[in-house]
């Protein structure tokens, strides 16, 4: 199995690793002229006919790393042959691609607008054949290579997303039956799980050195439970060359992540998310923490995982209510992403591997542009300002996090004035078994007061994330307190 690099012109395919078989070079050798000259003399169709058998031979050559020309994958026969290999899509921005390709005698890089249009046309094709999704980055493929090679031994259909956040990078594996098999960093594994997940899935983890089981539920995402974990790690002799594994939903991931961030000032953590909330959202991006009675997620740290292993088959044991709660984060992420993810979710797509993967990619891309909530990452807070306030006011017991987010999302859509979209989302929530009305006894004034504890407030102002349309979401929006109150009161009415 070779690593086969695909992607647009200028993505850095031929220099991805030290020893890459470059099919464009092979083609030029065969044509005995530069590709640009052949294009000019005979046109693209003739070129593709000559290119195809050369690419197929390269794919059968036994080379361990191969770079394909940007248009090679237009051939269905080439795409079929790629099934034998690990296809690595090197994504690249229009700016970088143009800066690298223009003026380089490339036949399809003569006009910038046409170049960008071709890139937009090709992206879905690269996306559809990729086993691994890599962003731009200096010598990034070299660092990702061990994870890319691990795909060869992973169950069929496993995907890899390379996440970049601040100064950290980590592999995210998404597939089925992954818990046991993938390599993890560090010597011994100290596993934190909750009572439910440990009983159902703990046995699948290989090489566990020590397991710490915490009680299940948001009400246990506390400093007291974190202290218990720290002390058990110390008693078990965990050192910085070991690693922590968070096996569970967002509560386990946040709490264990916080313990890993602070224990001995930081040890590696591998997130193994087992709920929809965790698989589409909380396992990526490095936000860790615990709740205080005063407010949610009020004590914590940024601590990026060393790896994330997202095994969607664990969702098969998830209770229906928890599946529904996670659906709120799916809809939130799809609204932020827009495009084909939103179209599929809006059409009622099931939460399967593809939806989980696309949500994970959306979150990872947002975090890559802003690790610490200074800008774009605030988009991920869509629905959470009112959602967190509802959780706080109801003592973290009445609503699941995802249920509160669903209600918060409906409030945010009301505040954004997108009534038709609000109706569509309410319909999706109702069909998934999520609440679309706040219980009548919840104090609306108290919810509004609790929004003022939002960690993103600036002075007395709480900025809101609002949706103009799917894929067009804005953060930092000013909303008057009486409008928030009206939206919460309306939410109570359903
Ligand atoms: N860090 C972030 O970026 C981020 C983002 C979103 C949410 N969160 C946090 O995530 C938390 C909510 O996460 P959650 O919804 O996963 O809740 P959770 O972790 O409490 O899990 C929900 C329930 O499902 C059970 N469970 C988990 N996996 C299971 C499985 N595969 N089979 C059967 N039962 C299973 C758990 O034991 C628990 O009872 C909140 O605390 C929220 O603040 C964090």
PDB file of C-alpha atoms in Angstrom, residues 20 91 98 134 161 170 193 197 216 251 257-258 263 268 271 282 327 368-369 390 408 420 427 430 443 491:
ATOM      1  CA  UNK A  20       8.008  10.529  -3.775  1.00  0.00           C
ATOM      2  CA  UNK A  91      -5.661  20.615   0.830  1.00  0.00           C
ATOM      3  CA  UNK A  98      -1.913  30.325  -7.126  1.00  0.00           C
ATOM      4  CA  UNK A 134      -4.282  17.148   5.495  1.00  0.00           C
ATOM      5  CA  UNK A 161      -7.948  14.059   9.675  1.00  0.00           C
ATOM      6  CA  UNK A 170      -2.608  15.508  16.197  1.00  0.00           C
ATOM      7  CA  UNK A 193     -14.010   6.394  31.927  1.00  0.00           C
ATOM      8  CA  UNK A 197     -18.961   3.376  29.236  1.00  0.00           C
ATOM      9  CA  UNK A 216     -21.659   9.131  34.934  1.00  0.00           C
ATOM     10  CA  UNK A 251     -18.067  14.815  30.545  1.00  0.00           C
ATOM     11  CA  UNK A 257      -8.599  16.464  29.600  1.00  0.00           C
ATOM     12  CA  UNK A 258      -8.431  18.957  32.461  1.00  0.00           C
ATOM     13  CA  UNK A 263      -1.384  16.717  36.355  1.00  0.00           C
ATOM     14  CA  UNK A 268      -0.566  13.539  26.888  1.00  0.00           C
ATOM     15  CA  UNK A 271      -9.544  11.203  23.459  1.00  0.00           C
ATOM     16  CA  UNK A 282     -16.081  18.025  22.289  1.00  0.00           C
ATOM     17  CA  UNK A 327     -28.110  15.641  17.318  1.00  0.00           C
ATOM     18  CA  UNK A 368      -7.207  25.676  13.302  1.00  0.00           C
ATOM     19  CA  UNK A 369      -8.058  29.276  12.442  1.00  0.00           C
ATOM     20  CA  UNK A 390     -30.460  27.010  30.923  1.00  0.00           C
ATOM     21  CA  UNK A 408     -30.393  27.709  22.945  1.00  0.00           C
ATOM     22  CA  UNK A 420     -38.095  29.903   8.188  1.00  0.00           C
ATOM     23  CA  UNK A 427     -38.891  20.364  12.901  1.00  0.00           C
ATOM     24  CA  UNK A 430     -38.825  17.426  17.148  1.00  0.00           C
ATOM     25  CA  UNK A 443     -37.422  31.333  35.330  1.00  0.00           C
ATOM     26  CA  UNK A 491     -39.058  29.454  24.091  1.00  0.00           C
TER      27      UNK A 491
END
